[in-house]
Coordinates of C-alpha atoms in Angstrom, one line a residue:
X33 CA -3.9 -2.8 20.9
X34 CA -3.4 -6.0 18.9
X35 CA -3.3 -8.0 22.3
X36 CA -6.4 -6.4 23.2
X37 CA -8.4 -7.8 20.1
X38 CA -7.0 -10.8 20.9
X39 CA -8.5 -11.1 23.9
X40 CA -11.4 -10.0 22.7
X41 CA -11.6 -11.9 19.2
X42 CA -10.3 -15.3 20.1
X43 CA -11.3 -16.3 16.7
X44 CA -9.0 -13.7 15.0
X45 CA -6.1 -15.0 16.9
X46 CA -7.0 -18.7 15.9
X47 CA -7.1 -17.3 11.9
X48 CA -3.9 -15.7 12.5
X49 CA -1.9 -18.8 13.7
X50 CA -3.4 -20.8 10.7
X51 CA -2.6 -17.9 8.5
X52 CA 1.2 -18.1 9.2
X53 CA 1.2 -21.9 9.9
X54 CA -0.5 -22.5 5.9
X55 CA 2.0 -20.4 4.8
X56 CA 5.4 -22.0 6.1
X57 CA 3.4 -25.5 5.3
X58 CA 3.4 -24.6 1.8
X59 CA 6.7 -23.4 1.6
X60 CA 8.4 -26.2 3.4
X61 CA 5.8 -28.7 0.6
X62 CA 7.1 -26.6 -2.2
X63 CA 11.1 -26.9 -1.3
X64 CA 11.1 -30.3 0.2
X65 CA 8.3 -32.6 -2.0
X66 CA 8.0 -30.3 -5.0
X67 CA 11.1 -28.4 -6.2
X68 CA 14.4 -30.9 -4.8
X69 CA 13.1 -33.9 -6.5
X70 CA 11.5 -33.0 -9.3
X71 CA 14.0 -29.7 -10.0
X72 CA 17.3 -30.9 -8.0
X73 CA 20.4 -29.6 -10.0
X74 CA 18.1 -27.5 -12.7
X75 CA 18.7 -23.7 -12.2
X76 CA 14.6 -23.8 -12.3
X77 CA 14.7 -25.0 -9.0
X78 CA 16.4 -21.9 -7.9
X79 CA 14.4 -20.0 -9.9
X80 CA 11.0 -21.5 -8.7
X81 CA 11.9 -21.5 -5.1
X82 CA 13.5 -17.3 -5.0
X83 CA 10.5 -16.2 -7.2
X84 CA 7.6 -18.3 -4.6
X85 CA 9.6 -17.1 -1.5
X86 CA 9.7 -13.6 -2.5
X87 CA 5.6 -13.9 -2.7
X88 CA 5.1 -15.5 0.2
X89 CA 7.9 -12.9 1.9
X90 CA 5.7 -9.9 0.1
X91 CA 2.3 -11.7 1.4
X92 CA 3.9 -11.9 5.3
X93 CA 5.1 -8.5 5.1
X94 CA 1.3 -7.1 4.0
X95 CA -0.4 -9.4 6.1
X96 CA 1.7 -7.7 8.9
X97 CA 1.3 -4.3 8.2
X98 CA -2.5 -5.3 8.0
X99 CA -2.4 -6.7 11.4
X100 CA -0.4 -3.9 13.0
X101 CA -1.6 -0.7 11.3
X102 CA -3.9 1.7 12.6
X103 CA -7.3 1.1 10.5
X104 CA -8.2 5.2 10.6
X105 CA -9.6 5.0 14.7
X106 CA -11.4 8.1 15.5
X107 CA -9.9 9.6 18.6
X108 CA -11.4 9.9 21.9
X109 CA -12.0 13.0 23.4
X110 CA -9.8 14.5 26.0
X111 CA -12.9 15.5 27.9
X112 CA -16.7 14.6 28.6
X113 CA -18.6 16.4 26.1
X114 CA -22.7 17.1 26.4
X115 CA -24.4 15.5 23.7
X116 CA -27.7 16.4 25.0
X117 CA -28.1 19.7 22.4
X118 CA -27.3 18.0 19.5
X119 CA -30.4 18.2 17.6
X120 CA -31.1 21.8 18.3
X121 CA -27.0 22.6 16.8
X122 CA -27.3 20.6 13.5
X123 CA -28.2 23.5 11.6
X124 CA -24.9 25.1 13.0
X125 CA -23.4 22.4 12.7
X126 CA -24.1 22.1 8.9
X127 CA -23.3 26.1 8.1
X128 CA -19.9 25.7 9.6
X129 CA -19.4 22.8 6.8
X130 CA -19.0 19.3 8.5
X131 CA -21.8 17.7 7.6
X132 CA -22.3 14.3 8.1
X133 CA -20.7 14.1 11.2
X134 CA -22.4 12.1 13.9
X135 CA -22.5 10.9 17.6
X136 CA -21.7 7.5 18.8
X137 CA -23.3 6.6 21.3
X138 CA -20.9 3.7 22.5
X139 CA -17.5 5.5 22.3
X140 CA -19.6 8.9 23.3
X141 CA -17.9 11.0 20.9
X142 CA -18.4 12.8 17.6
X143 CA -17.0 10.9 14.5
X144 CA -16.2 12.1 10.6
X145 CA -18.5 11.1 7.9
X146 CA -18.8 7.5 6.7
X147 CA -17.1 6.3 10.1
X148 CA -18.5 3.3 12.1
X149 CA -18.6 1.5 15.0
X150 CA -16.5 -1.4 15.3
X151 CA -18.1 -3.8 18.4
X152 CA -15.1 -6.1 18.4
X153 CA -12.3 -3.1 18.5
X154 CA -14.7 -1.0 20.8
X155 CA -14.0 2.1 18.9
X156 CA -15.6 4.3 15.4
X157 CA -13.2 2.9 12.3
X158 CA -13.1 5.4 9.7
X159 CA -14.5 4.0 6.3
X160 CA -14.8 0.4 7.6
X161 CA -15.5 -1.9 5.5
X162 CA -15.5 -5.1 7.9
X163 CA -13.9 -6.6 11.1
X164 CA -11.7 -9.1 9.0
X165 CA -10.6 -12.3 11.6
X166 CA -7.6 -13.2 9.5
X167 CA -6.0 -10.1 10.3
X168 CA -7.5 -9.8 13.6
X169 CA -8.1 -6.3 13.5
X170 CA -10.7 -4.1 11.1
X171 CA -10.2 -3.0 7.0
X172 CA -10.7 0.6 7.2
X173 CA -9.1 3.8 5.5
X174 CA -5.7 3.6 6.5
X175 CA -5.3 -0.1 6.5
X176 CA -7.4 -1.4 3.1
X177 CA -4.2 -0.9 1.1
X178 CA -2.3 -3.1 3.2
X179 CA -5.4 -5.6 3.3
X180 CA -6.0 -6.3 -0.6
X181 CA -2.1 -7.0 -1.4
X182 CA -2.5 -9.2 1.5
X183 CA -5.4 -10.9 -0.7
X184 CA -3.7 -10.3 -3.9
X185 CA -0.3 -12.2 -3.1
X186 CA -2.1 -15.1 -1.2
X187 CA -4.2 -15.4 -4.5
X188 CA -0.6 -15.3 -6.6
X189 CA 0.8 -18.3 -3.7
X190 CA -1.8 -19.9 -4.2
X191 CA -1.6 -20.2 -8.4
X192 CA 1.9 -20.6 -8.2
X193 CA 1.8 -23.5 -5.7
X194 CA -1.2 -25.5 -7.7
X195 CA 1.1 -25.3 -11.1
X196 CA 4.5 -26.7 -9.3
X197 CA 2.3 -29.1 -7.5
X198 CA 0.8 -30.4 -10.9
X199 CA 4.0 -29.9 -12.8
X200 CA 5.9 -32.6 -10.2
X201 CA 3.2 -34.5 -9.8
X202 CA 3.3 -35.2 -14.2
X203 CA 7.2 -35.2 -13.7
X204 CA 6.8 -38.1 -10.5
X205 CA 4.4 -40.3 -13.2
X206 CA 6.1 -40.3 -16.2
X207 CA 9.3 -41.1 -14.3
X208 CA 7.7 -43.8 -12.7
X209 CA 6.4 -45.0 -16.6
X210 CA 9.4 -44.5 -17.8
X211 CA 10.9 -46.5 -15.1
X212 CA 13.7 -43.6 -13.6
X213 CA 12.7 -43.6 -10.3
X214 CA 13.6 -46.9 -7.5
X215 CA 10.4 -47.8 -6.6
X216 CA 12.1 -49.8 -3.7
X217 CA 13.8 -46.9 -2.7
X218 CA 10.7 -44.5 -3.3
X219 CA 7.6 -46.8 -2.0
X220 CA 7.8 -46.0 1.7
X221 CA 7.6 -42.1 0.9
X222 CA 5.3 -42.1 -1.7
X223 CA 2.5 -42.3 0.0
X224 CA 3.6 -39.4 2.6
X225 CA 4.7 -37.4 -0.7
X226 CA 1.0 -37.6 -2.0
X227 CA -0.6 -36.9 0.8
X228 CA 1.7 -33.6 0.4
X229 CA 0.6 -32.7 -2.8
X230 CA -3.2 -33.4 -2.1
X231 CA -3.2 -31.2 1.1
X232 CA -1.7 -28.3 -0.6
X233 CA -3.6 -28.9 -3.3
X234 CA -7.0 -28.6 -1.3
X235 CA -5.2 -25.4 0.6
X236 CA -4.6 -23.8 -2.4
X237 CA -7.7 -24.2 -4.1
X238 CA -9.6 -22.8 -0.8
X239 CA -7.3 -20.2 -0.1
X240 CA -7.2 -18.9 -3.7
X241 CA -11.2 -19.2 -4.4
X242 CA -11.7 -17.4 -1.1
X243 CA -9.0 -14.3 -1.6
X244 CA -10.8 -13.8 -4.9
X245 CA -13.9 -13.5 -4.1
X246 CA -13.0 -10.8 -1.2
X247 CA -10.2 -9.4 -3.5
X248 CA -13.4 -8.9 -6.2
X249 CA -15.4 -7.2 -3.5
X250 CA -13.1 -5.1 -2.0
X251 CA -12.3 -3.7 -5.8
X252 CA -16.2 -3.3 -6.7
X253 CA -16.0 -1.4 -3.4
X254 CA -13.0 1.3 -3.9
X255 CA -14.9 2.0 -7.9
X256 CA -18.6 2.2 -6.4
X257 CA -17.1 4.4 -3.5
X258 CA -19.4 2.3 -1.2
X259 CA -18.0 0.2 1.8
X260 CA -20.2 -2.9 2.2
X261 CA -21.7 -1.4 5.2
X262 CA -22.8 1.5 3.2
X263 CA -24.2 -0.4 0.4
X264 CA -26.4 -2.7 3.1
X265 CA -28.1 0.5 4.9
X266 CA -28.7 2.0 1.7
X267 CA -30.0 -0.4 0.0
X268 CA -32.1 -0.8 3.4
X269 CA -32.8 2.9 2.9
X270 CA -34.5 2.9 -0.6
X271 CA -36.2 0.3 0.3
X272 CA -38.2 2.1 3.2
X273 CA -41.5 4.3 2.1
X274 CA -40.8 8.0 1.6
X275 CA -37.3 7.2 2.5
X276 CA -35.9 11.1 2.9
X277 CA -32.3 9.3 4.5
X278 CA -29.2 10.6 2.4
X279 CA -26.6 8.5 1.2
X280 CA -22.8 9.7 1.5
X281 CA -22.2 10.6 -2.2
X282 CA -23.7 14.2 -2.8
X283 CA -20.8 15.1 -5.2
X284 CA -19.5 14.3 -8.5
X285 CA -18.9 10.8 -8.7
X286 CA -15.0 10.2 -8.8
X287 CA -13.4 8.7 -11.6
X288 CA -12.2 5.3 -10.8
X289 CA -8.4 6.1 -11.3
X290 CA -9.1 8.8 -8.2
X291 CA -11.1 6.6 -6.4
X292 CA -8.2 3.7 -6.5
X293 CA -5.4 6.1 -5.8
X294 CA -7.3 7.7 -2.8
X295 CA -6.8 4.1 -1.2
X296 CA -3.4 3.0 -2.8
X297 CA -1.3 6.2 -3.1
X298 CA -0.8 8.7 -5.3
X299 CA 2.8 7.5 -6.2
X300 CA 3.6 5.3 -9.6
X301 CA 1.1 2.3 -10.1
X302 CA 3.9 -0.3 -9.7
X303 CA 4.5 0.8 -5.8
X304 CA 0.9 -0.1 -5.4
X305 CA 2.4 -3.7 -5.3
X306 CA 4.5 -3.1 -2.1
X307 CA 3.1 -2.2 1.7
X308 CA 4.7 1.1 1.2
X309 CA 3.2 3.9 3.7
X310 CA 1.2 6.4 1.6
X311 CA -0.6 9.5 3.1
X312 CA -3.9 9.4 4.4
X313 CA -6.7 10.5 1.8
X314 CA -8.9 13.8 3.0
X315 CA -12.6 14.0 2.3
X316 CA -14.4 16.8 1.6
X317 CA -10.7 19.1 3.4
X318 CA -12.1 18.0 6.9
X319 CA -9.4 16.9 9.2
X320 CA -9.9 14.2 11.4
X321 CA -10.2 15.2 14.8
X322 CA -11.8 13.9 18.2
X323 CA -14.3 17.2 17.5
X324 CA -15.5 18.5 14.4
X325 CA -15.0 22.2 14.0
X326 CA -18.0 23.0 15.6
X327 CA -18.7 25.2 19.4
X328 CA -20.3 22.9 22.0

């Protein structure tokens, strides 16, 4: 399946290789330009270089379950199934209590509530929030958990490679005032060892700004129990004159606590910090099937 979005998303596999290739850059910047020489034979070197590896380790082993996991795909049917009565069966349909349950027309088949189409993955993604190209593959119900510690320990690599880079590059200038390093010795790699610091710099600072905006949004998201793609059409919706389209949420809103723990696990807070497997929320007791229980 993931060489199959491949093919389809070149641009996904392109995000991928730069995802992995900024990360080893930044840890071979880190260990060769940042921690040896400003660090060498201090136990904070040590320190620094477990405590950033086991981030970027924790971010690589996120990023892949992201990549890798099922996003909550809506089976296919085993069989053709006559969709041409579907209108005249929505009021049985609704008394045998799987409402919100539509068709789509592109994989042909019936799909829970709050399920879409994903055009790039050719198939309904159960509460998808978007098609994300740096994982090459979609952020939906069984995946999002995976997705935001991906976002959340990029954003913590990110911080933690801006301070070391600014806390070498003080150390390289005051021992150049104080006149401890060899500048013979030093002047043909300085200029190579700047040019470090400024390109990690600049990757940091994008990296980080962008992971926290989406880290933001997909947080708003889990409280508001509204994918983006729900909040667009609704929004669309009310907008629309005598608008009689209803939204998903015709319950009890859910406090937040429930809302998070629907998407991180119901286990204690601080496994939400690891890509552990959790079980698959339930809405509303229906259980996903290619068919809702409903006679066609």
């Amino acid at each position: 399946m993931a060489a199959f979005r491949c093919r389809r998303d070149p641009c996904g596999f392109i995000c991928l290789i730069l995802t992995y290739f900024s990360v080893f850059y930044a840890d071979y910047v880190v260990i060769q330009y940042v921690l040896i020489p400003a660090y060498s034979g201090s136990v904070w070197c040590t320190l620094h270089g477990s405590v950033f590896n086991i981030i970027l380790l924790l971010l690589l082993a996120c990023h892949s379950k992201a990549v890798f996991s099922d996003p909550g795909m809506v089976p296919l049917s085993e069989t053709d199934i006559d969709f041409s009565d579907l209108r005249s069966q929505t009021n049985r349909l609704n008394d045998r209590g799987c409402e919100g349950w539509t068709v789509c027309s592109r994989c042909e088949t019936y799909r829970p509530p709050r399920a879409h189409h994903c055009r790039v993955c050719q198939r309904c993604i159960r509460r998808m929030d978007h098609h994300c190209p740096w994982i090459n593959n979609c952020v939906g119900e069984l995946n999002q958990k995976y997705f935001i510690q991906f976002l959340f320990y990029t954003g913590m690599a990110s911080l933690y490679s801006m301070a070391l880079v600014v806390s070498a590059w003080v150390w390289r200038i005051r021992s150049e005032i104080e006149g401890d390093g060899d500048e013979e010795e030093e002047a043909p790699s300085k200029h190579l060892i700047v040019a470090h610091y400024i390109i990690l710099l600049v990757e940091s600072i994008l990296f980080g700004v962008f992971v926290l905006v989406i880290f933001y949004d997909q947080l708003v998201s889990i409280i508001t129990d509204e994918t983006p793609i729900e909040q667009t059409r609704n929004r669309l919706m009310k907008d629309k004159p005598n608008n009689t389209y209803p939204t998903h949420i015709t319950h009890k809103r859910k406090p937040k606590m429930a809302l998070l723990r629907e998407v991180f696990g119901r286990g204690s807070i601080i496994c939400w910090l690891f890509p552990l497997h959790s079980s698959p929320p339930s809405v509303g007791g229906i259980s996903y099937s290619a068919l809702p229980d409903y006679d066609v």
